[in-house]
Each structure stands twice: as structure tokens, then as C-alpha cells.
Short mmCIF file of C-alpha atoms in Angstrom, two decimals:
data_model
loop_
_atom_site.label_atom_id
_atom_site.label_comp_id
_atom_site.label_asym_id
_atom_site.label_seq_id
_atom_site.Cartn_x
_atom_site.Cartn_y
_atom_site.Cartn_z
CA UNK A 1 43.04 11.62 -21.58
CA UNK A 2 40.58 9.78 -19.02
CA UNK A 3 43.85 9.62 -16.27
CA UNK A 4 43.46 13.52 -16.19
CA UNK A 5 39.57 12.99 -16.25
CA UNK A 6 40.30 10.31 -12.99
CA UNK A 7 42.53 12.88 -10.95
CA UNK A 8 39.94 15.53 -11.87
CA UNK A 9 37.06 13.62 -10.49
CA UNK A 10 38.87 12.79 -7.20
CA UNK A 11 39.43 16.67 -6.80
CA UNK A 12 35.99 17.38 -7.16
CA UNK A 13 35.04 14.77 -4.76
CA UNK A 14 37.67 15.73 -2.62
CA UNK A 15 36.34 19.34 -3.01
CA UNK A 16 32.46 18.84 -2.08
CA UNK A 17 30.70 16.20 0.65
CA UNK A 18 29.07 14.21 -2.33
CA UNK A 19 27.74 14.95 -5.63
CA UNK A 20 25.22 13.18 -8.62
CA UNK A 21 26.18 11.14 -11.02
CA UNK A 22 24.71 14.02 -13.17
CA UNK A 23 26.68 17.10 -11.63
CA UNK A 24 30.10 14.80 -12.00
CA UNK A 25 28.78 14.12 -15.58
CA UNK A 26 28.67 17.99 -16.01
CA UNK A 27 32.17 18.98 -14.75
CA UNK A 28 33.70 16.19 -16.46
CA UNK A 29 31.82 16.76 -19.52
CA UNK A 30 31.14 13.12 -19.86
CA UNK A 31 27.93 10.73 -19.27
CA UNK A 32 26.71 9.36 -16.26
CA UNK A 33 27.62 5.98 -17.68
CA UNK A 34 31.08 6.76 -17.74
CA UNK A 35 30.96 8.48 -14.43
CA UNK A 36 30.19 4.90 -13.14
CA UNK A 37 32.79 3.59 -14.91
CA UNK A 38 35.33 5.86 -13.97
CA UNK A 39 34.11 5.36 -9.90
CA UNK A 40 34.71 1.96 -10.45
CA UNK A 41 37.91 2.25 -12.01
CA UNK A 42 39.31 4.48 -8.97
CA UNK A 43 37.75 2.12 -6.53
CA UNK A 44 39.45 -1.22 -7.90
CA UNK A 45 42.82 1.34 -7.87
CA UNK A 46 42.07 1.83 -4.07
CA UNK A 47 40.87 5.16 -4.07
CA UNK A 48 37.80 4.96 -1.62
CA UNK A 49 35.07 6.62 -3.69
CA UNK A 50 31.60 5.49 -2.27
CA UNK A 51 28.07 5.42 -4.04
CA UNK A 52 25.19 6.37 -2.18
CA UNK A 53 22.22 4.85 -3.90
CA UNK A 54 18.45 6.45 -3.94
CA UNK A 55 16.78 9.51 -5.08
CA UNK A 56 19.16 12.08 -2.92
CA UNK A 57 22.22 9.53 -3.56
CA UNK A 58 25.89 10.40 -5.06
CA UNK A 59 29.35 9.61 -5.13
CA UNK A 60 31.72 10.66 -2.27
CA UNK A 61 34.86 9.93 -0.56
CA UNK A 62 35.17 7.64 2.66
CA UNK A 63 36.86 8.04 5.83
CA UNK A 64 38.38 11.80 4.63
CA UNK A 65 40.62 10.45 1.69
CA UNK A 66 42.91 13.01 0.87
CA UNK A 67 44.57 12.75 -2.51
CA UNK A 68 48.30 13.81 -3.06
CA UNK A 69 47.84 14.90 -6.53
CA UNK A 70 47.19 18.65 -5.64
CA UNK A 71 50.19 19.87 -6.66
CA UNK A 72 50.21 22.68 -9.35
CA UNK A 73 51.64 22.04 -12.70
CA UNK A 74 54.26 25.03 -13.72
CA UNK A 75 51.34 26.25 -16.36
CA UNK A 76 48.51 25.74 -13.90
CA UNK A 77 50.12 27.83 -11.41
CA UNK A 78 50.41 30.71 -14.24
CA UNK A 79 47.24 30.10 -15.50
CA UNK A 80 45.94 30.71 -12.24
CA UNK A 81 47.20 34.18 -11.86
CA UNK A 82 44.98 34.99 -14.67
CA UNK A 83 41.54 33.44 -13.33
CA UNK A 84 40.28 36.53 -12.81
CA UNK A 85 40.01 37.34 -16.38
CA UNK A 86 38.01 34.73 -17.54
CA UNK A 87 37.56 35.95 -21.28
CA UNK A 88 41.22 35.95 -21.84
CA UNK A 89 41.65 32.71 -20.56
CA UNK A 90 39.28 31.44 -23.14
CA UNK A 91 40.93 33.42 -25.82
CA UNK A 92 44.25 31.83 -25.53
CA UNK A 93 43.07 28.40 -24.80
CA UNK A 94 43.87 28.30 -21.07
CA UNK A 95 40.43 28.15 -19.68
CA UNK A 96 40.67 23.79 -18.96
CA UNK A 97 44.28 24.47 -17.66
CA UNK A 98 42.80 27.33 -15.15
CA UNK A 99 40.09 25.04 -14.05
CA UNK A 100 42.43 22.08 -13.20
CA UNK A 101 44.15 24.66 -11.03
CA UNK A 102 41.30 26.09 -8.99
CA UNK A 103 40.08 22.16 -8.59
CA UNK A 104 43.54 21.54 -6.83
CA UNK A 105 43.47 24.63 -4.81
CA UNK A 106 40.53 24.38 -3.77
CA UNK A 107 40.53 20.43 -2.92
CA UNK A 108 44.27 21.41 -0.68
CA UNK A 109 41.80 23.96 1.18
CA UNK A 110 40.45 23.63 4.61
CA UNK A 111 36.69 22.29 4.18
CA UNK A 112 35.46 25.89 5.75
CA UNK A 113 37.53 27.77 3.29
CA UNK A 114 36.59 25.83 -0.03
CA UNK A 115 33.71 28.15 -1.11
CA UNK A 116 36.05 31.19 -1.08
CA UNK A 117 36.34 30.90 -5.34
CA UNK A 118 32.36 30.88 -5.57
CA UNK A 119 32.09 33.84 -2.94
CA UNK A 120 34.79 36.08 -4.42
CA UNK A 121 33.49 35.36 -8.01
CA UNK A 122 29.92 36.55 -7.27
CA UNK A 123 31.46 39.50 -5.64
CA UNK A 124 33.89 40.89 -8.41
CA UNK A 125 34.08 40.36 -12.09
CA UNK A 126 36.67 41.59 -14.87
CA UNK A 127 34.67 42.71 -18.22
CA UNK A 128 37.93 44.32 -20.40
CA UNK A 129 35.78 45.18 -23.69
CA UNK A 130 34.46 48.39 -23.85
CA UNK A 131 30.82 49.09 -24.15
CA UNK A 132 28.81 48.70 -27.99
CA UNK A 133 32.16 46.41 -28.71
CA UNK A 134 31.89 43.09 -29.42
CA UNK A 135 35.52 41.72 -29.54
CA UNK A 136 36.55 39.37 -31.83
CA UNK A 137 39.05 37.04 -31.17
CA UNK A 138 42.14 36.93 -33.38
CA UNK A 139 42.25 33.34 -34.88
CA UNK A 140 45.91 32.75 -34.02
CA UNK A 141 45.54 33.89 -30.66
CA UNK A 142 46.12 30.62 -28.90
CA UNK A 143 49.27 30.04 -30.92
CA UNK A 144 50.44 33.47 -29.95
CA UNK A 145 49.82 32.92 -26.29
CA UNK A 146 51.67 28.93 -26.61
CA UNK A 147 54.66 30.55 -28.01
CA UNK A 148 54.81 33.37 -25.21
CA UNK A 149 54.49 30.43 -22.58
CA UNK A 150 57.04 28.92 -23.87
CA UNK A 151 59.47 31.55 -24.90
CA UNK A 152 59.45 30.34 -28.41
CA UNK A 153 60.53 32.02 -31.58
CA UNK A 154 57.78 32.46 -34.12
CA UNK A 155 57.36 33.34 -37.89
CA UNK A 156 54.79 35.42 -38.51
CA UNK A 157 53.48 36.94 -41.56
CA UNK A 158 51.34 40.08 -40.74
CA UNK A 159 49.07 42.87 -42.57
CA UNK A 160 51.05 46.01 -42.89
CA UNK A 161 48.46 48.66 -44.64
CA UNK A 162 48.14 46.97 -48.09
CA UNK A 163 50.73 44.92 -47.94
CA UNK A 164 52.11 41.39 -46.23
CA UNK A 165 55.13 41.71 -44.22
CA UNK A 166 57.08 38.45 -42.59
CA UNK A 167 59.30 39.29 -39.52
CA UNK A 168 61.02 36.51 -36.63
CA UNK A 169 59.68 37.62 -33.46
CA UNK A 170 60.15 36.80 -30.03
CA UNK A 171 57.23 36.89 -28.55
CA UNK A 172 57.63 38.55 -24.93
CA UNK A 173 53.76 39.36 -24.01
CA UNK A 174 50.41 39.54 -24.87
CA UNK A 175 48.30 42.27 -23.92
CA UNK A 176 44.72 42.79 -23.56
CA UNK A 177 43.44 46.73 -24.43
CA UNK A 178 39.74 47.16 -24.82
CA UNK A 179 38.98 44.29 -26.01
CA UNK A 180 41.89 43.79 -28.38
CA UNK A 181 45.03 41.93 -28.39
CA UNK A 182 48.51 42.70 -29.26
CA UNK A 183 52.17 41.28 -29.27
CA UNK A 184 54.81 42.92 -27.62
CA UNK A 185 58.13 40.89 -29.19
CA UNK A 186 61.55 41.53 -30.37
CA UNK A 187 62.52 41.34 -33.31
CA UNK A 188 65.00 38.43 -34.00
CA UNK A 189 68.48 39.87 -34.88
CA UNK A 190 67.72 43.55 -34.13
CA UNK A 191 67.10 43.66 -30.47
CA UNK A 192 64.51 46.30 -31.11
CA UNK A 193 60.76 45.65 -29.40
CA UNK A 194 57.56 46.62 -30.84
CA UNK A 195 53.95 45.87 -30.60
CA UNK A 196 51.68 43.82 -33.14
CA UNK A 197 48.05 44.22 -33.27
CA UNK A 198 47.37 39.92 -33.36
CA UNK A 199 44.14 40.44 -35.70
CA UNK A 200 46.78 41.32 -38.19
CA UNK A 201 48.63 38.06 -37.81
CA UNK A 202 47.54 35.83 -41.15
CA UNK A 203 50.25 33.33 -40.24
CA UNK A 204 52.26 32.34 -37.47
CA UNK A 205 54.77 29.08 -37.00
CA UNK A 206 56.40 28.72 -33.59
CA UNK A 207 59.89 27.26 -34.17
CA UNK A 208 61.41 24.28 -32.12
CA UNK A 209 64.21 26.72 -30.80
CA UNK A 210 63.97 28.97 -27.57
CA UNK A 211 64.94 32.94 -26.91
CA UNK A 212 66.59 33.87 -24.23
CA UNK A 213 64.48 36.73 -22.34
CA UNK A 214 65.85 40.04 -20.76
CA UNK A 215 65.72 39.34 -17.56
CA UNK A 216 64.66 42.79 -16.76
CA UNK A 217 62.07 43.05 -19.33
CA UNK A 218 58.67 44.76 -17.84
CA UNK A 219 55.84 44.40 -19.83
CA UNK A 220 53.43 47.00 -17.79
CA UNK A 221 56.15 49.15 -17.97
CA UNK A 222 56.80 48.85 -21.44
CA UNK A 223 53.55 48.92 -22.52
CA UNK A 224 52.66 52.01 -20.74
CA UNK A 225 55.57 53.78 -22.07
CA UNK A 226 54.34 52.58 -25.91
CA UNK A 227 50.70 53.57 -25.48
CA UNK A 228 51.89 56.84 -24.69
CA UNK A 229 54.01 57.46 -27.17
CA UNK A 230 51.59 55.69 -29.60
CA UNK A 231 49.36 58.57 -28.32
CA UNK A 232 51.49 61.14 -28.83
CA UNK A 233 52.27 60.50 -32.33
CA UNK A 234 49.26 60.76 -33.85
CA UNK A 235 48.32 64.07 -32.01
CA UNK A 236 49.68 66.16 -34.99
CA UNK A 237 47.63 69.45 -35.17
CA UNK A 238 46.73 71.92 -32.50
CA UNK A 239 43.51 73.74 -31.80
CA UNK A 240 42.80 76.98 -29.55
CA UNK A 241 39.57 76.60 -27.74
CA UNK A 242 38.23 78.35 -24.89
CA UNK A 243 36.12 76.76 -22.43
CA UNK A 244 33.87 77.43 -19.96
CA UNK A 245 34.51 76.05 -16.26
CA UNK A 246 31.77 73.04 -16.66
CA UNK A 247 33.96 72.65 -20.32
CA UNK A 248 37.44 72.56 -19.01
CA UNK A 249 36.05 69.69 -16.45
CA UNK A 250 34.61 67.75 -19.22
CA UNK A 251 36.95 67.81 -21.56
CA UNK A 252 39.44 65.06 -20.55
CA UNK A 253 36.37 62.94 -20.96
CA UNK A 254 36.48 64.25 -24.62
CA UNK A 255 39.95 64.31 -25.89
CA UNK A 256 42.92 62.18 -25.21
CA UNK A 257 43.07 62.45 -21.13
CA UNK A 258 46.47 63.16 -21.09
CA UNK A 259 46.46 65.75 -23.42
CA UNK A 260 43.71 67.76 -21.93
CA UNK A 261 45.40 67.80 -18.53
CA UNK A 262 48.38 68.99 -19.81
CA UNK A 263 46.63 71.86 -21.63
CA UNK A 264 44.89 73.08 -18.81
CA UNK A 265 47.77 73.24 -16.66
CA UNK A 266 49.83 75.57 -19.25
CA UNK A 267 46.45 77.29 -19.67
CA UNK A 268 46.38 81.11 -17.74
CA UNK A 269 44.06 82.34 -15.61
CA UNK A 270 40.34 82.53 -16.06
CA UNK A 271 38.65 85.70 -18.25
CA UNK A 272 36.37 88.16 -17.01
CA UNK A 273 33.42 85.41 -18.04
CA UNK A 274 35.44 82.81 -16.07
CA UNK A 275 36.62 80.95 -19.25
CA UNK A 276 39.81 79.55 -19.62
CA UNK A 277 42.12 79.36 -23.17
CA UNK A 278 44.07 76.35 -23.96
CA UNK A 279 45.95 74.81 -26.66
CA UNK A 280 45.05 71.43 -27.70
CA UNK A 281 47.28 68.29 -29.55
CA UNK A 282 44.38 66.96 -31.54
CA UNK A 283 44.77 63.92 -34.30
CA UNK A 284 43.33 66.21 -36.86
CA UNK A 285 40.57 69.46 -37.80
CA UNK A 286 38.39 66.25 -38.24
CA UNK A 287 38.56 64.37 -34.97
CA UNK A 288 38.75 67.58 -33.43
CA UNK A 289 35.46 68.69 -34.56
CA UNK A 290 34.03 65.36 -33.46
CA UNK A 291 35.10 65.65 -30.24
CA UNK A 292 34.79 68.89 -29.59
CA UNK A 293 31.18 69.00 -30.65
CA UNK A 294 30.23 66.80 -27.50
CA UNK A 295 30.92 69.87 -25.32
CA UNK A 296 28.34 72.22 -27.19
CA UNK A 297 28.14 75.55 -25.78
CA UNK A 298 30.73 75.05 -23.27
CA UNK A 299 33.63 75.19 -25.81
CA UNK A 300 34.43 78.23 -28.57
CA UNK A 301 37.06 77.12 -31.06
CA UNK A 302 39.17 80.15 -31.55
CA UNK A 303 41.92 78.74 -34.27
CA UNK A 304 42.78 77.51 -36.66
CA UNK A 305 40.18 79.44 -38.82
CA UNK A 306 39.07 76.80 -40.76
CA UNK A 307 37.86 74.59 -37.68
CA UNK A 308 35.94 77.90 -36.45
CA UNK A 309 34.35 78.53 -39.22
CA UNK A 310 33.06 74.49 -39.54
CA UNK A 311 31.63 75.26 -36.07
CA UNK A 312 30.05 78.38 -37.48
CA UNK A 313 28.06 76.95 -40.22
CA UNK A 314 27.17 73.82 -38.28
CA UNK A 315 25.49 76.29 -35.96
CA UNK A 316 24.08 78.30 -37.90
CA UNK A 317 22.15 74.97 -39.58
CA UNK A 318 20.91 73.84 -35.72
CA UNK A 319 19.61 77.29 -35.22
CA UNK A 320 18.03 77.07 -38.47
CA UNK A 321 16.31 73.32 -37.83
CA UNK A 322 15.54 73.95 -34.10
CA UNK A 323 13.89 77.60 -35.01
CA UNK A 324 11.37 76.32 -37.26
#
């Protein structure tokens, strides 16, 4: 623990002209007295750490000293590629690893480039969750992430509706979608790949045995295919809707975008009023009602009759409400 802290202290001093004891204590998450002891230990070990006394004093490395401890470990290098997603790193328990990797990269850069990470962070930030949605970090996510990094089989128990199921899985990759974590895994002994929501796992135990990854497995391509399959699988009903030009433009922002674009592409030309009629796949009449309500008077439901009657009854209630 102390050795890692001493290395981090050297890298911090190498990446900046000087740092006060308070700044080092904050970065290293220790007391200023510990910083003083660590600086003395480094000096005794031959690292030229010099302490400037006084109100604006601090610690610095003498004579352009450069440590050779800047080589990235494999885990640090892998975490560095995720450093643009700080929330995800934190939830997977990789924040410290990524911090060490960034320090090593910063220490290896020329002095004129050492502010690159700060200037980039000031200009770009990725906020993955949806608006008005406070994501809950699954308790077992760090354990699953460790197994993914190490290619270790896991014995997992998860909720499946009102029942519990157990599987031995080969965890291939994690996906963060709109604030929700998913595991893409192969069921051991079956060869089939499946997707599991991490927050539905109730127990995860990683074994000592590693599995052999398929070299041609492509996580982004796999996820895109499964996401499209899922979206289509829940569209079990159809509605016929007449849309104004404005309604047609807004439709992909109201229902499933892919289904909306395909329905519009299949539609015939506009009628004499400039409206088009589309046949739209939907999850259910209930969901279709909630989604198409957002289009207001820019959409007219033609079928099924039960859904049209529902819109008609609601329109009558609105007319009565606003006509008082």
C-alpha cells in the first residue's frame, strides 16, 4: 500500500513544477504529516525530493529528475480506454486504476503537454443516464466486472420473474445502456450467448477457472443485434395511423425510431390534405395510446376500432373540460 503511494507521489511531483503538502495530502488521501514522512523516505531512497519552506513553499523534484516507473500495467492500460466514462469506472471499481494510468501518462508527457487531460476534461464529458432517471449502481457490478476483465467463469443466481435461476456463465462483456448495466455472457456448456441485467443478479461467485474467449466475438456488433431483436420482439400489435406532415416528422421521436422509419417508408403518398397513412408495429394498445397521445391533433388512429374509440372518448372529455 505504501509503495504504491510513494510511486504515486513521485509521479505527481514529476507531472507538476511543485506541490504543497496540502495538495499532496488531498491527492494521496493521507494527512500532511504522512506526506512529510513519505517525502523523507523517498529522499533516503535516492529520489531527489526537495522541500521549499515558507508560505508559498512545497515539494518538488530537483534537477529534472525522471522516474522510470511510468510503464502502464495491463489493467491500467485497459482502464485508460474507459477514462471518458468516469461514472462507469467508479461503478465498476476501476476509478483508482484509471487514475494511476492517467498519472503515468501525464508523467511521461513533455511539460508543454501535461495539461492535455485537464483541457480535454473541460471540453468533453459523457453523461450516460437518461434525464430524470437516477441510476442505481448494482451491488454485484464490481464482482462481475472483475470476472469480465480476468475471463473467469462465474456461478450466478438471478431473478427471473417471480422465480430464481442459476447459471454458470462465461462473462464476455458489460454494456451500459441508458444508466442500466447489462452482461453479455455465454452459458457454459451450451455455446449460446445471452444478455442479463446486472441488477437482477442476487449472487455472483467467480471461480478459479478461466474460459477461452472466441477471438471473433464483437461486443458492439453483438449488442446492436440483440438490442434490435429485443425492440422487435416486444412489438406484437399493429395500429393504422393517419399523420399530418408535422406528425410524420415527430413520429420517430414518439415511438420506436426504427419501426417508425420503416412504417413511413412503406406508406403511400400523401392524400389530398397532405396526410399519410401508416401501419405501425406497437407493443400494445395501451402503450400505443400513451405514445400517440404525444402527437395530439397531428395523428388520427384509424384502427383498431377499440383504440380509435378510446381516443374519441378522451377527445370528448377534453372538449368538455376545456369548453366549460
